[in-house]
Tab-separated table of C-alpha atoms and ligand atoms in Angstrom:
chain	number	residue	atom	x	y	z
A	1	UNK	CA	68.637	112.830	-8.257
A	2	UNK	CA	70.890	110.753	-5.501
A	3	UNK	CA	74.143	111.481	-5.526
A	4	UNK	CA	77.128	108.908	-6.647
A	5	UNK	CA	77.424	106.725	-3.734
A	6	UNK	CA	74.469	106.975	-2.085
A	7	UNK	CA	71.677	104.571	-2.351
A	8	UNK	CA	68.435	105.417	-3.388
A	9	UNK	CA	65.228	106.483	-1.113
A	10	UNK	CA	64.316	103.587	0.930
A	11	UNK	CA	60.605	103.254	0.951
A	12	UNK	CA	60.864	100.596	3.657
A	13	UNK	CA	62.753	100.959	7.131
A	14	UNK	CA	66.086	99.197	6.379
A	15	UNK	CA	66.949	95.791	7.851
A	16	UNK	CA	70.325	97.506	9.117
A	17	UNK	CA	68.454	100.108	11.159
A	18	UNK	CA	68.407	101.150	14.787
A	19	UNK	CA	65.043	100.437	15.154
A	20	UNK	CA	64.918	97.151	13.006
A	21	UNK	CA	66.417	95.483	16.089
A	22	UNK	CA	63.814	96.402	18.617
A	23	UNK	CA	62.369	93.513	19.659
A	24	UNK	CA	58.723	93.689	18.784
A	25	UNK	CA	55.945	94.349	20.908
A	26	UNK	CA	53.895	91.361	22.697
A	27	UNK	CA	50.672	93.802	21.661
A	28	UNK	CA	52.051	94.313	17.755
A	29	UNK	CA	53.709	91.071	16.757
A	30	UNK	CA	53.926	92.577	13.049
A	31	UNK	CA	56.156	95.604	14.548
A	32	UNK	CA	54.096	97.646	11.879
A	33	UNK	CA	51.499	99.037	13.548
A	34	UNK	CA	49.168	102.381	12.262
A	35	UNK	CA	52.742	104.589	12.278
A	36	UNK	CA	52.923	105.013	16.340
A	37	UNK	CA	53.450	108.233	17.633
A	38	UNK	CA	55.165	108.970	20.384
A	39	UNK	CA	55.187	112.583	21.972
A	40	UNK	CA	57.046	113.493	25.165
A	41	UNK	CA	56.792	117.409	25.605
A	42	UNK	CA	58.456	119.751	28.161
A	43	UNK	CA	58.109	123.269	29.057
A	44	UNK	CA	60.722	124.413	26.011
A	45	UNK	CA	60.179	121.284	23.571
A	46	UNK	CA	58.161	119.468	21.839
A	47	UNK	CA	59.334	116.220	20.968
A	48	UNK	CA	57.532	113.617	18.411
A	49	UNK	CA	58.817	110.118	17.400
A	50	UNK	CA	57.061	108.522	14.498
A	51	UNK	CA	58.268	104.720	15.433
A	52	UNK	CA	57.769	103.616	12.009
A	53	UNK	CA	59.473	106.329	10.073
A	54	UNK	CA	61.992	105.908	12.915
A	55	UNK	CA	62.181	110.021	12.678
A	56	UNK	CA	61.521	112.115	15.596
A	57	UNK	CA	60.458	115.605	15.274
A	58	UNK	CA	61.685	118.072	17.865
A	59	UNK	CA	59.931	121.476	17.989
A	60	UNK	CA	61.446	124.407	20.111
A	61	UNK	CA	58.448	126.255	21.390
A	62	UNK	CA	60.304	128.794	23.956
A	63	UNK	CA	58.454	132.072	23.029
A	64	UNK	CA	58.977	135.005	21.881
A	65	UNK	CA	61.937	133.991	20.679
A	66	UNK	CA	63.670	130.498	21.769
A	67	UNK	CA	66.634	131.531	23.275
A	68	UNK	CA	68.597	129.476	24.398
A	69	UNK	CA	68.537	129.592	28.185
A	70	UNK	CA	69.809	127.220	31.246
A	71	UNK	CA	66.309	125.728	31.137
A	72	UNK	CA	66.336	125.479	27.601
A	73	UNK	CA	69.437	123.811	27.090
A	74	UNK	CA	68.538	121.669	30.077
A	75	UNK	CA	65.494	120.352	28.363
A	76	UNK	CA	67.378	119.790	24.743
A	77	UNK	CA	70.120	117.507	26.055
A	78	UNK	CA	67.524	115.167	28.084
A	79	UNK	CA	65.499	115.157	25.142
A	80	UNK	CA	68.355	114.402	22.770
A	81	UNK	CA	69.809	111.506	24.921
A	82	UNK	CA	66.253	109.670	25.434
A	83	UNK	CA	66.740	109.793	21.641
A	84	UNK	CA	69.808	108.636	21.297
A	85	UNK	CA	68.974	106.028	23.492
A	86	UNK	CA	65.998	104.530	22.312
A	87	UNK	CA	66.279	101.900	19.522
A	88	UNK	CA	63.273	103.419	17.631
A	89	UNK	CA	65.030	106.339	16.287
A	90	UNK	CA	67.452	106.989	13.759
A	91	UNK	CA	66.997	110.739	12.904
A	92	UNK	CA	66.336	113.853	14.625
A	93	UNK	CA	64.326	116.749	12.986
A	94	UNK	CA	65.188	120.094	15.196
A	95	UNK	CA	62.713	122.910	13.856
A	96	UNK	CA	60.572	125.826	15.802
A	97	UNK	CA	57.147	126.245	17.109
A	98	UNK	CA	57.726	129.746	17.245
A	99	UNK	CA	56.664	131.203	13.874
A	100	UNK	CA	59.652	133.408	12.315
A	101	UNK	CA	62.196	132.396	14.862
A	102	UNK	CA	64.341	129.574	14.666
A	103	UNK	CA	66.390	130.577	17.578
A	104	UNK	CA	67.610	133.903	18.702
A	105	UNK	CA	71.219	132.027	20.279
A	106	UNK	CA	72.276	131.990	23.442
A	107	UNK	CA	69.892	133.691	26.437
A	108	UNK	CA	71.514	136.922	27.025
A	109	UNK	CA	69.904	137.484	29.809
A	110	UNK	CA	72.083	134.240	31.414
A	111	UNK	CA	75.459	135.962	30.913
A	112	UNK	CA	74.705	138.932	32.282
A	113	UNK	CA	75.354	140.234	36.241
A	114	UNK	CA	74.653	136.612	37.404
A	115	UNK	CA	77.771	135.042	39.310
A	116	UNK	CA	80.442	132.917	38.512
A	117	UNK	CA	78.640	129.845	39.653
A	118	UNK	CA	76.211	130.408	37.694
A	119	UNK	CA	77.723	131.315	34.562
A	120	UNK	CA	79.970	127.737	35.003
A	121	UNK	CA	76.352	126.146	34.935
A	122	UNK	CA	75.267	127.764	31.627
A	123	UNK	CA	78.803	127.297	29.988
A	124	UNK	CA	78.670	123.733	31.169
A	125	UNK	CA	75.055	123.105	29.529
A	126	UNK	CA	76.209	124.835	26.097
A	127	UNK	CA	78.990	123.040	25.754
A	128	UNK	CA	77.065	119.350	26.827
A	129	UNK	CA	74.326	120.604	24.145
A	130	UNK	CA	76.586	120.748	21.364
A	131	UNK	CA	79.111	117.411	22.131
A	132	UNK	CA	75.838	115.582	22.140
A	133	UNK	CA	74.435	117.230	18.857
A	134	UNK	CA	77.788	117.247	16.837
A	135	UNK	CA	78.528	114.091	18.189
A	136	UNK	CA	75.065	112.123	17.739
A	137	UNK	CA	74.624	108.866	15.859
A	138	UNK	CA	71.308	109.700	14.389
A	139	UNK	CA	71.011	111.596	11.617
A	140	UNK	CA	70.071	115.092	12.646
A	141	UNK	CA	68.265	117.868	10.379
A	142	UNK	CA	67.681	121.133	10.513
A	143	UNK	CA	64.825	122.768	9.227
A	144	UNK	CA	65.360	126.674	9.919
A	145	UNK	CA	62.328	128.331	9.036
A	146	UNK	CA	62.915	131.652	10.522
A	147	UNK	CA	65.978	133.392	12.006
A	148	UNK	CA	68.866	132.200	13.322
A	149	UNK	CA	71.702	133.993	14.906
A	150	UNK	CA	74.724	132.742	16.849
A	151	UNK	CA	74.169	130.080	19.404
A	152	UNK	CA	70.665	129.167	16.813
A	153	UNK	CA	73.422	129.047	14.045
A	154	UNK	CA	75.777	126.590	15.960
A	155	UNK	CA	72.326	124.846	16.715
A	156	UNK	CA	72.174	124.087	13.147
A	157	UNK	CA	75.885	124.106	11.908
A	158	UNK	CA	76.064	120.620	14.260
A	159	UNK	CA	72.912	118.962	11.973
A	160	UNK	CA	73.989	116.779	9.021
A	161	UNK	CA	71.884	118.767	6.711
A	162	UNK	CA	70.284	122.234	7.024
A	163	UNK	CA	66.928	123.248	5.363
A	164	UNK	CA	65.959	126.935	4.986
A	165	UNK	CA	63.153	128.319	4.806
A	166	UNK	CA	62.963	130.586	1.479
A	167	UNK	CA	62.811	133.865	2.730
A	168	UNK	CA	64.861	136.648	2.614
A	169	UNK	CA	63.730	138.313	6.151
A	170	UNK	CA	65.313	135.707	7.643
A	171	UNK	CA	68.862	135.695	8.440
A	172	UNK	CA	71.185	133.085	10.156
A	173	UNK	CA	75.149	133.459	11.027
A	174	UNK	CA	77.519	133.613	14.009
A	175	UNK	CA	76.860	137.565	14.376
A	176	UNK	CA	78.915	137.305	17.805
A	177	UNK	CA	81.916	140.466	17.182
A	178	UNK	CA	78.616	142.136	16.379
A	179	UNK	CA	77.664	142.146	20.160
A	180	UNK	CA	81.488	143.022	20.902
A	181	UNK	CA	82.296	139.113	21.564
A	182	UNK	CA	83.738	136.284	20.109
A	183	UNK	CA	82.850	133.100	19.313
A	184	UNK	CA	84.557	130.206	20.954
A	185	UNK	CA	86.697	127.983	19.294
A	186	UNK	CA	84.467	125.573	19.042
A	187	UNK	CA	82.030	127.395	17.055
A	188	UNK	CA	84.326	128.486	14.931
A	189	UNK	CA	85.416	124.584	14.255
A	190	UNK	CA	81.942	123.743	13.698
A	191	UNK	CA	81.329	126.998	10.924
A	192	UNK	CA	84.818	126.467	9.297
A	193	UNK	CA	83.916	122.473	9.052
A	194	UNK	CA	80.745	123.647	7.093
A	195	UNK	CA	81.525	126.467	4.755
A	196	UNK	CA	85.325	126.214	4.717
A	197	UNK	CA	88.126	128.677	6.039
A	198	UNK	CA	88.219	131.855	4.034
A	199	UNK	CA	83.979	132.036	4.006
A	200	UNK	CA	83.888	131.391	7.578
A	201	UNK	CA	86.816	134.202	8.526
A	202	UNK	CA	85.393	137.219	6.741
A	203	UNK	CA	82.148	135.929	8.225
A	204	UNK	CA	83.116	135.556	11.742
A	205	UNK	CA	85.337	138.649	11.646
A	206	UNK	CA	82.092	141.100	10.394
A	207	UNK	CA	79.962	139.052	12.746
A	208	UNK	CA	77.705	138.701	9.443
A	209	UNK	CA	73.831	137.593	9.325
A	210	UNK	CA	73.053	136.179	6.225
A	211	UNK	CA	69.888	136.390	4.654
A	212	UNK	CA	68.649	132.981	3.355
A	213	UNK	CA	69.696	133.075	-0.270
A	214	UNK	CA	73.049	134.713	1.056
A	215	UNK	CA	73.568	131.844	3.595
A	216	UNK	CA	72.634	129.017	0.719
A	217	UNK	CA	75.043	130.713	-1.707
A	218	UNK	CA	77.809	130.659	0.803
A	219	UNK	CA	77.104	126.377	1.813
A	220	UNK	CA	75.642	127.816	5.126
A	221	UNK	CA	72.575	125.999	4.839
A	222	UNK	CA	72.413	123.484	2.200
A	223	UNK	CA	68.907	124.200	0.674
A	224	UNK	CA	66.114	126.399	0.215
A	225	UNK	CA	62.455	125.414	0.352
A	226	UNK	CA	59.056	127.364	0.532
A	227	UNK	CA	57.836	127.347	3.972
A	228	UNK	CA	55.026	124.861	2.970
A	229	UNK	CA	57.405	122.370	1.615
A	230	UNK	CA	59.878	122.549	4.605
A	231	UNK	CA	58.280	118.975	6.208
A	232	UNK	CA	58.057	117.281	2.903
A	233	UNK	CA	61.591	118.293	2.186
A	234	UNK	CA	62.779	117.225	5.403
A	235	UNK	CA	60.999	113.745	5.164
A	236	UNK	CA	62.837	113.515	1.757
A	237	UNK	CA	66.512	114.342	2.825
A	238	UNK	CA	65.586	111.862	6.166
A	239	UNK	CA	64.848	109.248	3.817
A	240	UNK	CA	68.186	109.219	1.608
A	241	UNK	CA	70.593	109.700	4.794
A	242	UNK	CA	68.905	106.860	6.798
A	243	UNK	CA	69.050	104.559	3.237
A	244	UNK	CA	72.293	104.111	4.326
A	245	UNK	CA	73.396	101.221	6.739
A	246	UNK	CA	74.036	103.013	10.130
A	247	UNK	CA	77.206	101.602	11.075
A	248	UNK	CA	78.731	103.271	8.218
A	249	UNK	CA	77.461	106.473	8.527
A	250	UNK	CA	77.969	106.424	12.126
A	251	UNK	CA	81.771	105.621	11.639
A	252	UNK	CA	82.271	107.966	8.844
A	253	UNK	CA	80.455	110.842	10.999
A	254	UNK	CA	82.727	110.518	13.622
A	255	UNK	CA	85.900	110.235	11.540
A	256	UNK	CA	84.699	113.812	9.836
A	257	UNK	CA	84.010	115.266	13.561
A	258	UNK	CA	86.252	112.890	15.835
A	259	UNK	CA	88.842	115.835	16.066
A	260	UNK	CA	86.802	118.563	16.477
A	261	UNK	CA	84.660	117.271	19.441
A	262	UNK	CA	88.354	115.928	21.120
A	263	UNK	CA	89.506	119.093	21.231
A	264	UNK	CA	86.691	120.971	23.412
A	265	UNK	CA	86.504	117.609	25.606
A	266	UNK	CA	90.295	118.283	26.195
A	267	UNK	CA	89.681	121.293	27.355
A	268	UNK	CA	86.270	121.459	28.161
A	269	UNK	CA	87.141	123.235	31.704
A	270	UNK	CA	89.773	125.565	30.658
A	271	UNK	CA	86.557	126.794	27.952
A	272	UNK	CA	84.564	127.432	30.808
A	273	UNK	CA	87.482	129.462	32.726
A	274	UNK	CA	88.099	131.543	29.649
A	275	UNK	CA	83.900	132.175	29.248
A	276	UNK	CA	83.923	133.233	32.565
A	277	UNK	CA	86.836	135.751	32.694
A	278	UNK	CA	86.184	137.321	29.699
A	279	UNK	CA	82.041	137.717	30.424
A	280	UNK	CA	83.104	138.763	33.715
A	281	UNK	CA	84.652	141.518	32.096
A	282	UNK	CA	83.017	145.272	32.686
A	283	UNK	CA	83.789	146.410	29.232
A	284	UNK	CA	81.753	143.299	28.217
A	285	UNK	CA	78.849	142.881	30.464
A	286	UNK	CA	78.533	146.623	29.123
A	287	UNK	CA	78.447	145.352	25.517
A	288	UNK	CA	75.822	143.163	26.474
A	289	UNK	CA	73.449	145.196	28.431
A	290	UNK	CA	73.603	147.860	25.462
A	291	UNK	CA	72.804	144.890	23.073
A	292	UNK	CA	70.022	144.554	24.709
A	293	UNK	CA	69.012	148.070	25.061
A	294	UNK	CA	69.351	148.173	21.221
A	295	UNK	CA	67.216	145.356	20.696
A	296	UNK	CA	64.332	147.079	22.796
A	297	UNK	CA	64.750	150.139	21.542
A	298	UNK	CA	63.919	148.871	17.687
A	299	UNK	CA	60.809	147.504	18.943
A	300	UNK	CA	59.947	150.954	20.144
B	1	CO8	N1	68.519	136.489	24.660
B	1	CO8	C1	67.613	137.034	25.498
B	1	CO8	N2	66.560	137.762	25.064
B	1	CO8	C2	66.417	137.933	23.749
B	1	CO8	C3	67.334	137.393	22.813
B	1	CO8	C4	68.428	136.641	23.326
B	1	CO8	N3	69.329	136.072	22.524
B	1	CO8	N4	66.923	137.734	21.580
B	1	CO8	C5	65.806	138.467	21.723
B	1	CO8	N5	65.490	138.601	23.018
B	1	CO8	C6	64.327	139.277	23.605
B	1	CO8	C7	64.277	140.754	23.208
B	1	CO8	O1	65.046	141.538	24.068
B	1	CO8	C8	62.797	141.024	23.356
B	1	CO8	O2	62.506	141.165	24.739
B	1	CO8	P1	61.343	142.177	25.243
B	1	CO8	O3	60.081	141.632	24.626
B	1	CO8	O4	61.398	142.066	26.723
B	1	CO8	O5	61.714	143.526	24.708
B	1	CO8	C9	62.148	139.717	22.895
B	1	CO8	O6	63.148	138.716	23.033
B	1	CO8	C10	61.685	139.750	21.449
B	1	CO8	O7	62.772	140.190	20.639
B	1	CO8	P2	62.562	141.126	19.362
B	1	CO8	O8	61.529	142.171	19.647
B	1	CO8	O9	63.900	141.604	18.926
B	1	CO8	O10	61.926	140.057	18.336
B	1	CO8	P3	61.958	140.115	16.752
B	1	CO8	O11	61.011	139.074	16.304
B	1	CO8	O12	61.794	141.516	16.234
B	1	CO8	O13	63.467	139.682	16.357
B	1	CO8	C11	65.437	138.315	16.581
B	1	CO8	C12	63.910	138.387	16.680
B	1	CO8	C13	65.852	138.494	15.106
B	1	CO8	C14	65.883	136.950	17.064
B	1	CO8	C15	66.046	139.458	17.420
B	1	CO8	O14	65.441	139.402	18.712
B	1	CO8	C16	67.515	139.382	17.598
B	1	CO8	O15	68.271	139.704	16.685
B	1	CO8	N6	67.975	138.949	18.808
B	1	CO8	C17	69.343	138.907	19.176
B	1	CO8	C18	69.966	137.673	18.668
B	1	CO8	C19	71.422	137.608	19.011
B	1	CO8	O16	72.217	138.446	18.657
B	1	CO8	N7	71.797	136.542	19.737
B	1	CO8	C20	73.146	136.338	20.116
B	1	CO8	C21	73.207	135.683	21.466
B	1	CO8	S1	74.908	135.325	21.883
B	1	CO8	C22	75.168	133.701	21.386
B	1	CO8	O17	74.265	132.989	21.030
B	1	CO8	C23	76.562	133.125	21.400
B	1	CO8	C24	77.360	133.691	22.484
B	1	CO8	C25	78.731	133.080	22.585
B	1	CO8	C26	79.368	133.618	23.861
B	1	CO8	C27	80.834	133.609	23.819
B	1	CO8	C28	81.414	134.448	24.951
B	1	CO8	C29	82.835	134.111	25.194
C-alpha cells in the first residue's frame, strides 16, 4: 500500500522528470525506444542506465571483498557525477557483484604505514564519496545483499531507502570501536539521522554488527527481501520515490540533509587533520595491523 502523501506507482516516466526533458534523439524521434541500455564499466564498477526506466544500476565488483580503497572510491565518485549529470537518470541502484559481500568498509590496507600524503588523499576521496551520495538529487537505493560493515554501512546509511537481503549471516553496522577507532562525526550524523539518537549511541559505542533481522528491527535498513526478490523490490521502491515530481523531492532532501552535509564542508580540512593525527597514532596503526591479523587468522 502507498503511504499518505505519496502518489501511487507511476507506470509511465513522469512528465516532471529529469529525463523527460532530454531532448530526443534525431535517430528515436518517439524518445521510447526498445528500453536503451547504457553500460559504462571500470575496473571496481559496473554501472548500467536503463534510459527508459531512467534507473541506473551500479554494481561494485571489487573482489574478494569490495573494500573500499583509493581506487575504489576514485571510480564511485566519477561514476556518481556522470550520473548526476546526465538528464537520463533519476535514480541510482548501488548493489554488489561480489556474492555475500556488500562491502567490507573502508580499505584497511590504505590507512595503514602509508604517509601523510597519502592518507590526506584517501581522507579526501571518503569524504568527496559521501557529500556526493548524501547530497545527490537522484533517488539513490540500496540493495545490501550481503555484509556490510562500517564504511559499507555509511555506503548505505547515505541511500534514500535500504533493501536487505533476508539473511541472517549477514550483518551490517558501524563496527568501528570494534577495531579500537571511532567513527567520524559525520558518520555518526548520517546513522543518528537514520535510526535516531539512543539506537545509534549504544550501537556506535559497542561497535555493533547487526544481523539482518536485527538491523530491520532497529530502522537500519528499511526492508527485508529474499535474495531473489531483491531487483524486483528495488524496481518497486524506484518506482514510488521517482512518482514524485523531482523538484520537490529534491528540495525536501536537502532541507532533511542541508545541515548535516554543511557541517563536514565547514570543516572538511580540519576532518582530514584529525584522520591523520589520530591514524598516525602507534597505539592505532597497532589496532589496525592486529585487525587484520585477526581477520586472517579466522580464515585459517
Ligand atoms: N580492508 C582491507 N582488506 C580487507 C577488508 C578491509 N576492510 N576486509 C576484508 N579484507 C581482506 C581480508 O584480510 C582477506 O584478505 P586475505 O585474503 O589476504 O587474507 C580478504 O579480504 C577476505 O576477507 P575474509 O576472509 O574475512 O572474507 P569473508 O568473506 O570471510 O568475510 C567480511 C568478509 C565479513 C567483510 C570480513 O572480511 C570482515 O569482517 N572484514 C572487516 C570489515 C571491517 O571491519 N571493516 C572496517 C573498515 S574501517 C571503516 O570502514 C571506517 C573507518 C573509519 C576511520 C575513522 C578513523 C578516524
Amino acid at each position: 500500500s502507498v503511504p499518505p502523501g505519496v502518489l501511487p506507482l507511476c507506470h509511465q516516466p513522469p512528465a516532471w522528470g529529469r529525463g523527460a526533458r532530454q531532448p530526443p534523439s534525431p535517430l528515436q524521434p518517439s524518445g521510447l525506444l526498445l528500453a536503451p541500455c547504457r553500460t559504462f564499466s571500470n575496473n571496481k564498477i559496473l554501472v548500467e542506465l536503463n534510459e527508459s526506466s531512467g534507473v541506473a544500476m551500479m554494481k561494485f565488483k571489487s573482489p574478494p571483498v569490495n573494500s573500499l580503497s583509493l581506487d575504489f572510491l576514485t571510480e564511485f565518485c566519477i561514476s556518481l557525477e556522470k550520473l548526476e549529470n546526465d538528464r537520463a537518470c533519476r535514480g541510482v541502484i548501488l548493489t554488489s557483484a561480489v556474492p555475500k559481500i556488500f562491502s567490507s568498509g573502508l580499505d584497511i590496507t590504505e590507512m595503514c604505514g602509508k604517509s601523510t600524503e597519502h592518507y590526506t588523499e584517501f581522507w579526501r576521496a571518503v569524504q568527496e564519496t559521501w557529500l556526493r551520495l548524501y547530497g545527490s538529487n537522484m533517488v539513490t537505493v540500496a540493495v545490501v545483499n550481503g555484509s556490510s560493515p562500517a564504511g559499507g554501512c555509511l555506503l548505505a546509511l547515505s541511500c534514500d531507502y535500504r533493501i536487505m537481503v533476508e539473511n541472517p549471516k549477514f550483518s551490517i553496522g558501524l563496527n568501528e570501536a570494534q577495531l579500537g577507532i571511532v567513527a567520524p562525526f559525520w558518520f555518526k550524523d548520517t546513522f543518528v539521522n537514520v535510526v535516531g539518537h539512543r539506537v545509534a549511541e549504544r550501537s556506535l559505542q559497542l561497535g555493533s554488527l547487526h544481523p539482518a533481522p536485527e538491523a530491520h528491527k532497529i530502522g537500519l535498513v528499511d526492508e527485508l527481501v529474499p535474495e531473489e526478490k531483491l531487483q524486483e523490490k528495488a524496481a518497486a521502491v524506484m518506482a514510488q520515490w521517482l512518482a514524485l515530481p523531482d523538484h520537490a523531492r529534491q528540495l525536501t532532501k536537502s532541507m532533511m540533509r542541508k545541515a548535516v552535509l554543511d557541517r563536514l564542508v565547514a570543516h572538511r580540512e580540519e576532518d582530514i587533520q584529525n584522520f591523520i593525527s589520530f591514524i598516525s597514532k602507534e597505539s592505532i596503526q597497532k589496532s589496525l595491523r592486529m585487525y587484520m591479523e585477526m581477520l586472517k587468522k579466522k580464515k585459517s
